[in-house]
Amino acid sequence: MNGAESLVRTLVAGGVDVCFANPGTSEMHFVAALDRVEGMRCVLGLFEGVVTGAADGYYRMKGSPASTLLHLGPGLANGLANLHNAKKANSGIVNIVGQHAVYHIAYNAPLTSDIEGLARPMSAWVRTSPDAKSVATDGAAAIAAAKSAPAQIATLILPADTAWNEADGIAQVPAESQRANYSSTAIDNAAKVLRSGGASTLLLMTGSALTEQGLALAGQIAGKTGCKVMGQTYNPRMARGKGRFAIDRIPYVIEQALPILKDFKNIVLVEANDPVAFFAYPNKPSMLKPEGCEVHRMTSGAENSVAALEALASALGAKPADRQPQKLVEIATPTGALTHASIAQAIAMAIPENAIVVDESITTGRGFFPPTAAAAPHDWLQNMGGSIGFSTPVATGAAVACPDRKVICMVGDGSAMYTLQSLWTQAREGLNVVTIVFANKIYQILRGEFDGVGAGEPGQRALDMLKINRPDLDFVALAKGMGVPGRSVANVDDLNKALAEAIAEPGPRLIEVQM
């Protein structure tokens, strides 16, 4: 048994049985080991950003880490943007990065780089295995880091000679760290604030608090105390749809967020962070909470927020009967022109039971949230780190994790072009992903940011940096070239039909929405 085989066996034994891969020369012994070891599903991505994003989506839906296989420093660097998003989402991932043979590094071959230096900003755990006998133990430690609470990104660097030299066997993964229950002092403080604050208190939640159970408890607490419950602007995963307690998110746009938050005197954080603006803007605040508002942390990502909400509800005497009826936006099949409102209605009507919605619709999709609260029960995944090109890989990983669920990926045309290779992986693996591309032929969010930062009126050269026409992108043709059937729609009636057909058919489909 060589080092590579001992690592693959350790991964499988440790419950890491999916590998999203884009390998190169230094990883060939790991690739060969995949033939000799049963139990590892290998999914090829044609770009490392697809590989790392897929591992993020897999963790969000499965709750356990996948591995990635990347080629040396440049391969890891290609995947860093979506590792950044995964880090912000607290997704556990085990990265396996090939390295030159130890004796070859000194010759400064073209692909030689500081792999550990590249890995550290996005990885909480980084290690280079010094020899074949260390690989299994190092692999087990990487798995333990990825399964910790909160989950971490672990990067194990595997020199080529370490992979091909003889190893002893496999290593057992240390016991997983569990989420800490919660601080009783923090619960007592939150209960005191909610009793006295009522409607002037915001319960701001993210992470595990946004499961169906967590939201139900928050609904009871809100009904009992009169507090407001909201989610962060972006969240890793949120349970939504009919029968579930529906909450709003803090708006991305500062001018919309400030009036919503202005009257709160207290904010209780359940895994969430202080509400801050996404960017700095001239003459606008970075902190969105009003002056004098006190912030109280109830749980962090390392703690069991559902158990904490149960304890808080008990302390307040909040019961299921306290939950107040919610008036949701009525949904109906829209007709006529494509508008943000009609698109939102069409998507809300189309979402099937137990779907997974991956949202990178950015500007087009900002108004999608209220109508889809009345859709069939589903999970909603968002971009936590802001690095674009997130949605199509995350949808790919989510579909691998949950093959029995339909995945709906919503993405702008500019964002889609970052990681469009995801479609090829979806076709090859037969994944149930419907990709909806909103084709407005411009980086619309950047056009808005141009105004937001006070840069003036854009001239022709500035507009050329914002528009993505000349030539227009043909997403139906691009999808066809990667084995995914697609169609373009120019009105909402055709969108309704396209959505119904795509959701009814197995395998990947693409819909280009001409805005």
Coordinates of C-alpha atoms in Angstrom, one line a residue:
M1 CA 0.0 0.0 0.0
N2 CA 1.4 3.4 -1.0
G3 CA 0.7 6.8 0.6
A4 CA -2.0 7.7 -1.8
E5 CA -3.9 4.5 -1.2
S6 CA -3.6 4.8 2.5
L7 CA -5.1 8.3 2.2
V8 CA -8.0 7.2 0.1
R9 CA -8.7 4.4 2.5
T10 CA -8.6 6.8 5.4
L11 CA -11.0 9.2 3.7
V12 CA -13.5 6.5 3.0
A13 CA -13.3 5.0 6.5
G14 CA -13.7 8.5 7.9
G15 CA -17.0 9.1 6.0
V16 CA -15.5 11.3 3.2
D17 CA -16.7 9.3 0.3
V18 CA -17.1 11.9 -2.5
C19 CA -14.1 13.6 -4.2
F20 CA -14.6 16.6 -6.5
A21 CA -11.5 16.5 -8.6
N22 CA -9.4 18.3 -11.2
P23 CA -6.1 16.4 -10.9
G24 CA -2.7 16.8 -12.6
T25 CA 0.6 15.0 -12.8
S26 CA 1.4 15.1 -9.0
E27 CA -1.9 13.6 -8.2
M28 CA -1.8 10.6 -10.5
H29 CA -1.0 8.1 -7.7
F30 CA -4.1 9.3 -5.8
V31 CA -6.1 8.9 -9.1
A32 CA -4.7 5.4 -9.4
A33 CA -5.6 4.6 -5.8
L34 CA -9.2 5.4 -6.6
D35 CA -9.3 2.4 -8.9
R36 CA -8.0 0.1 -6.1
V37 CA -10.2 1.4 -3.2
E38 CA -14.0 0.9 -3.2
G39 CA -16.3 3.4 -1.8
M40 CA -15.1 6.8 -3.2
R41 CA -17.3 8.6 -5.7
C42 CA -15.2 10.7 -8.0
V43 CA -16.8 13.8 -9.7
L44 CA -14.6 15.6 -12.3
G45 CA -14.8 19.3 -12.7
L46 CA -13.3 21.2 -15.6
F47 CA -12.2 24.1 -13.5
E48 CA -11.0 24.2 -9.9
G49 CA -13.6 26.8 -8.9
V50 CA -16.3 24.3 -9.9
V51 CA -14.6 21.6 -7.7
T52 CA -14.3 23.8 -4.6
G53 CA -17.8 25.3 -5.0
A54 CA -19.3 21.8 -5.5
A55 CA -17.7 20.7 -2.2
D56 CA -19.3 23.8 -0.5
G57 CA -22.8 22.9 -1.9
Y58 CA -22.3 19.2 -0.9
Y59 CA -21.5 20.1 2.7
R60 CA -24.4 22.6 3.0
M61 CA -26.9 19.9 2.1
K62 CA -25.3 16.7 3.4
G63 CA -23.8 18.2 6.7
S64 CA -20.6 16.2 6.2
P65 CA -17.5 17.0 4.1
A66 CA -16.5 16.0 0.7
S67 CA -12.9 16.0 -0.5
T68 CA -11.4 17.9 -3.4
L69 CA -8.3 17.0 -5.5
L70 CA -6.4 19.9 -6.8
H71 CA -3.1 20.3 -8.8
L72 CA -0.3 22.1 -7.0
G73 CA -0.4 25.8 -6.1
P74 CA -2.0 27.1 -9.3
G75 CA -4.8 24.5 -9.1
L76 CA -5.5 25.5 -5.5
A77 CA -5.3 29.2 -6.4
N78 CA -7.9 28.7 -9.1
G79 CA -10.3 27.3 -6.5
L80 CA -9.7 29.9 -3.8
A81 CA -12.6 32.2 -4.7
N82 CA -15.2 29.5 -3.9
L83 CA -13.2 28.3 -0.9
H84 CA -13.6 31.9 0.3
N85 CA -17.4 31.5 -0.1
A86 CA -17.3 28.1 1.7
K87 CA -15.3 29.5 4.6
K88 CA -17.8 32.3 5.1
A89 CA -20.6 29.6 5.1
N90 CA -18.7 27.4 7.6
S91 CA -18.7 24.5 5.2
G92 CA -16.4 21.6 6.0
I93 CA -14.1 20.5 3.1
V94 CA -11.0 18.3 2.9
N95 CA -8.7 19.7 0.2
I96 CA -6.1 17.3 -1.1
V97 CA -3.4 19.3 -3.0
G98 CA -0.7 17.6 -4.9
Q99 CA 2.9 18.8 -4.6
H100 CA 6.2 18.1 -6.3
A101 CA 8.3 15.3 -4.9
V102 CA 10.1 16.6 -1.9
Y103 CA 13.5 16.2 -3.5
H104 CA 12.3 18.0 -6.7
I105 CA 11.1 21.2 -4.9
A106 CA 14.6 22.6 -4.5
Y107 CA 15.0 22.8 -8.4
N108 CA 12.3 25.5 -8.6
A109 CA 10.4 23.9 -11.5
P110 CA 7.8 26.1 -13.2
L111 CA 4.9 24.9 -11.0
T112 CA 6.7 25.3 -7.7
S113 CA 5.0 27.6 -5.3
D114 CA 4.2 28.2 -1.6
I115 CA 1.2 26.0 -1.4
E116 CA 0.8 26.4 2.3
G117 CA 0.9 30.1 2.0
L118 CA -1.9 30.0 -0.6
A119 CA -4.0 27.7 1.5
R120 CA -3.9 29.4 4.9
P121 CA -6.2 32.4 4.2
M122 CA -9.1 30.1 3.4
S123 CA -8.1 27.0 5.5
A124 CA -8.3 26.7 9.2
W125 CA -6.1 23.6 9.1
V126 CA -3.1 23.2 6.7
R127 CA -0.4 20.5 6.7
T128 CA 2.1 19.0 4.3
S129 CA 2.6 15.3 4.9
P130 CA 6.4 14.8 5.2
D131 CA 6.5 11.1 4.3
A132 CA 4.3 8.2 3.3
K133 CA 4.0 6.9 6.9
S134 CA 2.4 10.2 8.0
V135 CA -0.2 10.5 5.3
A136 CA -3.0 8.4 6.9
T137 CA -2.6 10.1 10.2
D138 CA -2.6 13.5 8.6
G139 CA -5.6 12.6 6.5
A140 CA -7.5 11.6 9.6
A141 CA -6.6 14.9 11.3
A142 CA -7.9 16.8 8.2
I143 CA -11.2 14.9 8.3
A144 CA -11.5 15.7 12.0
A145 CA -11.0 19.5 11.3
A146 CA -13.5 19.4 8.5
K147 CA -16.1 17.8 10.8
S148 CA -15.4 20.1 13.8
A149 CA -18.0 22.5 15.2
P150 CA -18.1 24.9 13.5
A151 CA -16.9 23.0 10.4
Q152 CA -13.6 24.1 8.9
I153 CA -11.7 23.9 5.6
A154 CA -8.7 21.6 5.9
T155 CA -6.0 21.4 3.3
L156 CA -3.6 18.5 3.1
I157 CA -0.6 18.8 0.8
L158 CA 0.6 15.5 -0.6
P159 CA 4.1 15.5 -2.2
A160 CA 4.3 13.1 -5.1
D161 CA 7.0 10.8 -3.5
T162 CA 5.0 10.7 -0.3
A163 CA 2.1 9.5 -2.4
W164 CA 4.0 6.8 -4.2
N165 CA 6.2 5.5 -1.3
E166 CA 5.1 2.6 0.9
A167 CA 2.8 3.4 3.8
D168 CA 1.6 1.4 6.8
G169 CA -2.1 1.5 6.5
I170 CA -5.1 3.7 7.4
A171 CA -5.8 5.9 10.4
Q172 CA -8.9 6.3 12.5
V173 CA -10.5 9.7 12.6
P174 CA -10.6 11.2 16.0
A175 CA -14.0 11.7 17.6
E176 CA -15.9 14.6 16.1
S177 CA -16.3 17.7 18.2
Q178 CA -19.9 18.4 18.8
R179 CA -21.6 21.8 18.9
A180 CA -21.5 23.2 22.4
N181 CA -24.9 23.3 23.9
Y182 CA -25.2 27.0 24.7
S183 CA -24.5 29.4 27.5
S184 CA -27.2 29.5 30.1
T185 CA -26.1 33.1 31.0
A186 CA -26.6 34.1 27.4
I187 CA -30.1 32.6 27.4
D188 CA -31.0 34.4 30.6
N189 CA -29.8 37.7 29.1
A190 CA -31.7 37.2 25.9
A191 CA -34.9 36.3 27.8
K192 CA -34.5 39.4 29.9
V193 CA -34.0 41.6 26.8
L194 CA -37.0 40.1 25.0
R195 CA -39.3 40.4 28.0
S196 CA -38.5 44.1 28.4
G197 CA -37.9 45.0 24.8
G198 CA -40.8 43.5 22.9
A199 CA -41.2 45.1 19.5
S200 CA -38.0 47.1 19.9
T201 CA -35.9 43.9 19.9
L202 CA -34.6 42.1 16.8
L203 CA -33.8 38.4 16.9
L204 CA -31.2 38.2 14.1
M205 CA -30.4 34.6 13.0
T206 CA -28.3 32.6 10.6
G207 CA -26.7 29.2 10.3
S208 CA -28.4 26.2 12.1
A209 CA -31.0 28.6 13.5
L210 CA -32.6 28.8 10.1
T211 CA -33.6 25.1 9.9
E212 CA -37.4 24.4 10.0
Q213 CA -37.2 23.6 13.7
G214 CA -35.2 26.7 14.6
L215 CA -37.6 29.0 12.6
A216 CA -40.6 27.4 14.3
L217 CA -39.1 28.2 17.7
A218 CA -38.3 31.7 16.6
G219 CA -42.0 32.1 15.5
Q220 CA -43.2 31.0 19.0
I221 CA -40.8 33.5 20.6
A222 CA -41.9 36.3 18.3
G223 CA -45.6 35.6 19.0
K224 CA -45.0 35.6 22.7
T225 CA -42.8 38.7 23.0
G226 CA -43.7 40.8 19.9
C227 CA -40.0 40.8 18.8
K228 CA -39.0 40.9 15.1
V229 CA -37.2 38.0 13.6
M230 CA -34.9 38.5 10.6
G231 CA -32.1 36.7 8.8
Q232 CA -28.8 38.1 7.7
T233 CA -28.6 39.5 4.2
Y234 CA -27.0 36.2 3.1
N235 CA -27.3 32.8 4.7
P236 CA -25.8 29.4 4.1
R237 CA -29.2 27.6 4.1
M238 CA -32.7 28.6 5.1
A239 CA -35.8 26.4 5.3
R240 CA -38.7 28.2 3.5
G241 CA -42.1 27.6 2.0
K242 CA -45.7 26.8 3.1
G243 CA -46.1 25.9 6.7
R244 CA -42.8 27.3 7.7
F245 CA -42.2 30.5 9.7
A246 CA -41.2 33.0 7.1
I247 CA -38.7 35.8 7.9
D248 CA -37.3 38.6 5.9
R249 CA -33.6 39.3 5.5
I250 CA -31.8 42.6 6.1
P251 CA -31.7 44.3 2.7
Y252 CA -28.4 44.6 0.8
V253 CA -29.1 48.2 -0.1
I254 CA -28.2 50.6 2.7
E255 CA -31.0 53.0 2.0
Q256 CA -33.5 50.1 2.4
A257 CA -31.8 48.6 5.5
L258 CA -31.5 51.7 7.6
P259 CA -35.3 52.5 7.9
I260 CA -36.0 48.8 8.7
L261 CA -33.5 48.7 11.6
K262 CA -33.8 52.3 12.9
D263 CA -36.3 51.6 15.7
F264 CA -34.6 48.6 17.3
K265 CA -33.0 49.2 20.7
N266 CA -31.7 45.7 21.1
I267 CA -30.4 43.0 18.7
V268 CA -30.1 39.4 19.9
L269 CA -27.6 37.5 17.7
V270 CA -28.2 33.8 17.0
E271 CA -25.1 32.8 15.1
A272 CA -25.4 36.0 13.2
N273 CA -22.9 38.9 13.0
D274 CA -23.6 42.6 13.7
P275 CA -25.5 44.0 10.6
V276 CA -22.9 45.8 8.5
A277 CA -22.9 47.2 5.0
F278 CA -21.5 45.0 2.2
F279 CA -19.2 47.8 1.1
A280 CA -18.2 51.3 2.2
Y281 CA -19.9 54.2 0.5
P282 CA -19.2 57.9 0.8
N283 CA -21.3 59.5 3.5
K284 CA -23.1 56.3 4.4
P285 CA -22.6 54.2 7.6
S286 CA -20.7 51.0 7.7
M287 CA -22.8 49.8 10.7
L288 CA -26.5 49.4 9.9
K289 CA -27.8 49.2 13.5
P290 CA -29.0 52.5 14.9
E291 CA -27.0 54.6 17.3
G292 CA -27.5 53.4 20.9
C293 CA -28.8 50.0 19.9
E294 CA -27.3 47.3 22.1
V295 CA -26.2 43.9 20.7
H296 CA -26.4 40.7 22.7
R297 CA -24.8 37.5 21.5
M298 CA -26.9 34.4 22.3
T299 CA -25.1 31.8 20.2
S300 CA -22.1 31.5 18.0
G301 CA -21.5 29.0 15.1
A302 CA -19.9 26.6 17.6
E303 CA -23.0 26.3 19.6
N304 CA -26.3 24.4 19.3
S305 CA -28.7 27.2 18.2
V306 CA -31.8 25.0 18.0
A307 CA -31.3 23.8 21.6
A308 CA -30.6 27.4 22.6
L309 CA -33.9 28.6 21.0
E310 CA -35.7 25.7 22.8
A311 CA -34.2 26.9 26.1
L312 CA -35.1 30.5 25.3
A313 CA -38.7 29.6 24.3
S314 CA -39.0 27.6 27.6
A315 CA -37.6 30.6 29.6
L316 CA -40.2 32.9 28.0
G317 CA -43.1 30.4 28.3
A318 CA -43.4 30.5 24.5
K319 CA -45.5 27.7 23.0
P320 CA -46.6 26.6 19.5
A321 CA -49.9 28.3 20.1
D322 CA -48.2 31.6 20.5
R323 CA -47.1 31.7 16.9
Q324 CA -49.1 34.4 15.0
P325 CA -50.6 33.8 11.6
Q326 CA -48.5 35.2 8.8
K327 CA -49.9 36.9 5.7
L328 CA -47.9 35.8 2.8
V329 CA -47.7 37.2 -0.7
E330 CA -50.4 35.5 -2.8
I331 CA -48.9 33.6 -5.7
A332 CA -50.6 32.8 -9.0
T333 CA -49.5 31.9 -12.5
P334 CA -48.3 35.2 -14.1
T335 CA -48.8 36.1 -17.7
G336 CA -47.4 38.8 -20.1
A337 CA -44.1 40.6 -20.0
L338 CA -41.0 39.6 -18.1
T339 CA -40.7 41.8 -15.0
H340 CA -39.0 41.2 -11.7
A341 CA -42.4 40.7 -10.1
S342 CA -43.7 38.3 -12.8
I343 CA -40.5 36.3 -12.8
A344 CA -40.8 36.0 -9.0
Q345 CA -44.3 34.7 -9.3
A346 CA -43.4 32.2 -12.0
I347 CA -40.5 30.8 -9.9
A348 CA -42.7 30.6 -6.8
M349 CA -45.3 28.7 -8.7
A350 CA -42.7 26.3 -10.1
I351 CA -40.7 25.4 -7.0
P352 CA -41.5 21.7 -6.4
E353 CA -41.9 20.1 -3.0
N354 CA -38.5 19.6 -1.2
A355 CA -36.5 21.6 -3.8
I356 CA -33.2 23.2 -3.2
V357 CA -32.9 26.8 -4.5
V358 CA -29.4 28.2 -5.1
D359 CA -29.6 32.0 -5.4
E360 CA -27.0 34.1 -7.2
S361 CA -29.6 36.2 -9.0
I362 CA -28.1 39.3 -7.3
T363 CA -30.0 42.3 -8.8
T364 CA -32.8 40.6 -10.6
G365 CA -33.6 38.3 -7.7
R366 CA -33.7 40.9 -4.8
G367 CA -37.5 40.9 -4.9
F368 CA -37.9 37.1 -5.2
F369 CA -38.0 36.4 -1.4
P370 CA -41.5 37.5 -0.5
P371 CA -43.4 35.5 -3.1
T372 CA -41.4 32.4 -2.7
A373 CA -42.2 32.3 1.0
A374 CA -45.6 30.9 -0.1
A375 CA -44.1 28.3 -2.5
A376 CA -43.9 24.6 -1.7
P377 CA -41.4 23.8 1.2
H378 CA -37.8 24.1 0.0
D379 CA -34.3 25.1 1.1
W380 CA -32.7 28.4 0.0
L381 CA -28.9 28.7 -0.4
Q382 CA -27.0 32.0 -0.8
N383 CA -23.6 33.3 -1.5
M384 CA -22.0 34.0 1.9
G385 CA -18.6 35.3 0.7
G386 CA -19.6 37.6 -2.2
S387 CA -17.2 36.0 -4.7
I388 CA -19.2 35.5 -7.8
G389 CA -19.4 32.3 -9.8
F390 CA -20.8 30.6 -6.7
S391 CA -24.2 29.2 -7.7
T392 CA -23.6 26.7 -10.5
P393 CA -20.9 24.8 -8.6
V394 CA -22.9 24.9 -5.4
A395 CA -25.9 23.6 -7.2
T396 CA -23.8 20.8 -8.6
G397 CA -22.6 19.8 -5.2
A398 CA -26.1 20.0 -3.7
A399 CA -27.4 17.7 -6.4
V400 CA -24.7 15.2 -5.7
A401 CA -25.6 15.3 -2.0
C402 CA -29.3 15.1 -2.6
P403 CA -30.0 13.2 -5.9
D404 CA -33.7 12.7 -5.1
R405 CA -34.3 16.5 -4.8
K406 CA -34.7 19.0 -7.7
V407 CA -32.1 21.8 -7.6
I408 CA -33.0 25.2 -9.0
C409 CA -30.0 27.5 -9.7
M410 CA -30.7 31.2 -10.3
V411 CA -27.8 33.2 -11.7
G412 CA -27.1 36.4 -13.6
D413 CA -25.4 36.2 -17.0
G414 CA -22.2 37.8 -15.7
S415 CA -21.9 35.5 -12.7
A416 CA -22.7 32.4 -14.8
M417 CA -19.7 32.9 -17.1
Y418 CA -17.3 32.5 -14.1
T419 CA -18.0 28.8 -13.6
L420 CA -20.2 27.7 -16.5
Q421 CA -18.2 24.5 -16.8
S422 CA -20.4 23.3 -14.0
L423 CA -23.0 22.4 -16.7
W424 CA -20.6 19.8 -18.2
T425 CA -20.3 18.1 -14.8
Q426 CA -24.0 18.2 -14.3
A427 CA -24.5 16.5 -17.7
R428 CA -21.9 13.9 -17.1
E429 CA -23.3 13.0 -13.7
G430 CA -27.0 13.3 -14.8
L431 CA -27.7 15.8 -12.0
N432 CA -31.2 17.2 -11.5
V433 CA -30.3 20.9 -11.8
V434 CA -32.4 23.5 -13.5
T435 CA -30.2 26.6 -14.2
I436 CA -32.1 29.8 -14.8
V437 CA -29.8 32.5 -16.3
F438 CA -31.1 36.1 -16.2
A439 CA -29.6 37.6 -19.3
N440 CA -29.6 41.4 -19.0
K441 CA -26.3 41.8 -20.8
I442 CA -24.7 43.9 -18.1
Y443 CA -23.0 43.5 -14.7
Q444 CA -26.1 45.2 -13.3
I445 CA -24.9 45.1 -9.7
L446 CA -21.7 47.0 -10.8
R447 CA -23.8 49.6 -12.6
G448 CA -25.6 50.2 -9.3
E449 CA -22.4 50.3 -7.4
F450 CA -20.9 52.8 -9.8
D451 CA -23.7 55.2 -8.7
G452 CA -23.5 54.1 -5.1
V453 CA -19.9 55.1 -4.6
G454 CA -20.4 58.4 -6.3
A455 CA -18.2 57.8 -9.3
G456 CA -20.3 60.1 -11.5
E457 CA -21.9 59.3 -14.8
P458 CA -20.2 56.5 -16.6
G459 CA -18.7 57.3 -20.0
Q460 CA -18.3 54.9 -22.9
R461 CA -15.1 53.3 -21.6
A462 CA -16.6 52.8 -18.2
L463 CA -19.8 51.3 -19.7
D464 CA -17.6 48.9 -21.7
M465 CA -16.3 47.6 -18.4
L466 CA -19.9 47.0 -17.1
K467 CA -21.8 45.7 -20.2
I468 CA -21.3 42.2 -21.5
N469 CA -22.5 42.6 -25.1
R470 CA -20.7 42.9 -28.4
P471 CA -21.0 40.0 -28.8
D472 CA -24.1 38.8 -26.9
L473 CA -23.7 35.6 -25.0
D474 CA -25.8 32.7 -26.2
F475 CA -26.4 30.5 -23.2
V476 CA -28.6 28.0 -25.0
A477 CA -25.7 27.3 -27.4
L478 CA -23.2 27.2 -24.5
A479 CA -25.3 24.8 -22.6
K480 CA -25.8 22.6 -25.7
G481 CA -22.0 22.5 -26.1
M482 CA -21.7 21.0 -22.6
G483 CA -24.5 18.5 -23.1
V484 CA -27.3 20.3 -21.3
P485 CA -30.6 21.0 -23.2
G486 CA -31.7 24.6 -23.0
R487 CA -34.2 27.1 -24.2
S488 CA -34.5 30.9 -24.3
V489 CA -37.6 32.8 -23.2
A490 CA -38.7 36.4 -23.8
N491 CA -42.1 36.5 -21.9
V492 CA -43.4 35.0 -18.7
D493 CA -45.8 32.6 -20.4
D494 CA -42.9 30.9 -22.1
L495 CA -41.0 31.0 -18.8
N496 CA -43.9 29.2 -17.1
K497 CA -43.8 26.4 -19.7
A498 CA -40.0 26.2 -19.7
L499 CA -40.0 25.8 -15.9
A500 CA -42.7 23.2 -15.8
E501 CA -40.9 21.1 -18.5
A502 CA -37.5 21.4 -17.0
I503 CA -38.7 20.5 -13.5
A504 CA -40.6 17.5 -14.8
E505 CA -37.6 16.1 -16.7
P506 CA -34.7 14.3 -15.0
G507 CA -31.2 15.5 -15.5
P508 CA -29.9 19.1 -16.1
R509 CA -31.7 21.8 -18.0
L510 CA -31.0 25.5 -18.7
I511 CA -33.4 28.4 -19.2
E512 CA -32.1 31.7 -20.5
V513 CA -34.4 34.6 -19.5
Q514 CA -34.0 37.5 -21.9
M515 CA -34.4 40.5 -19.7

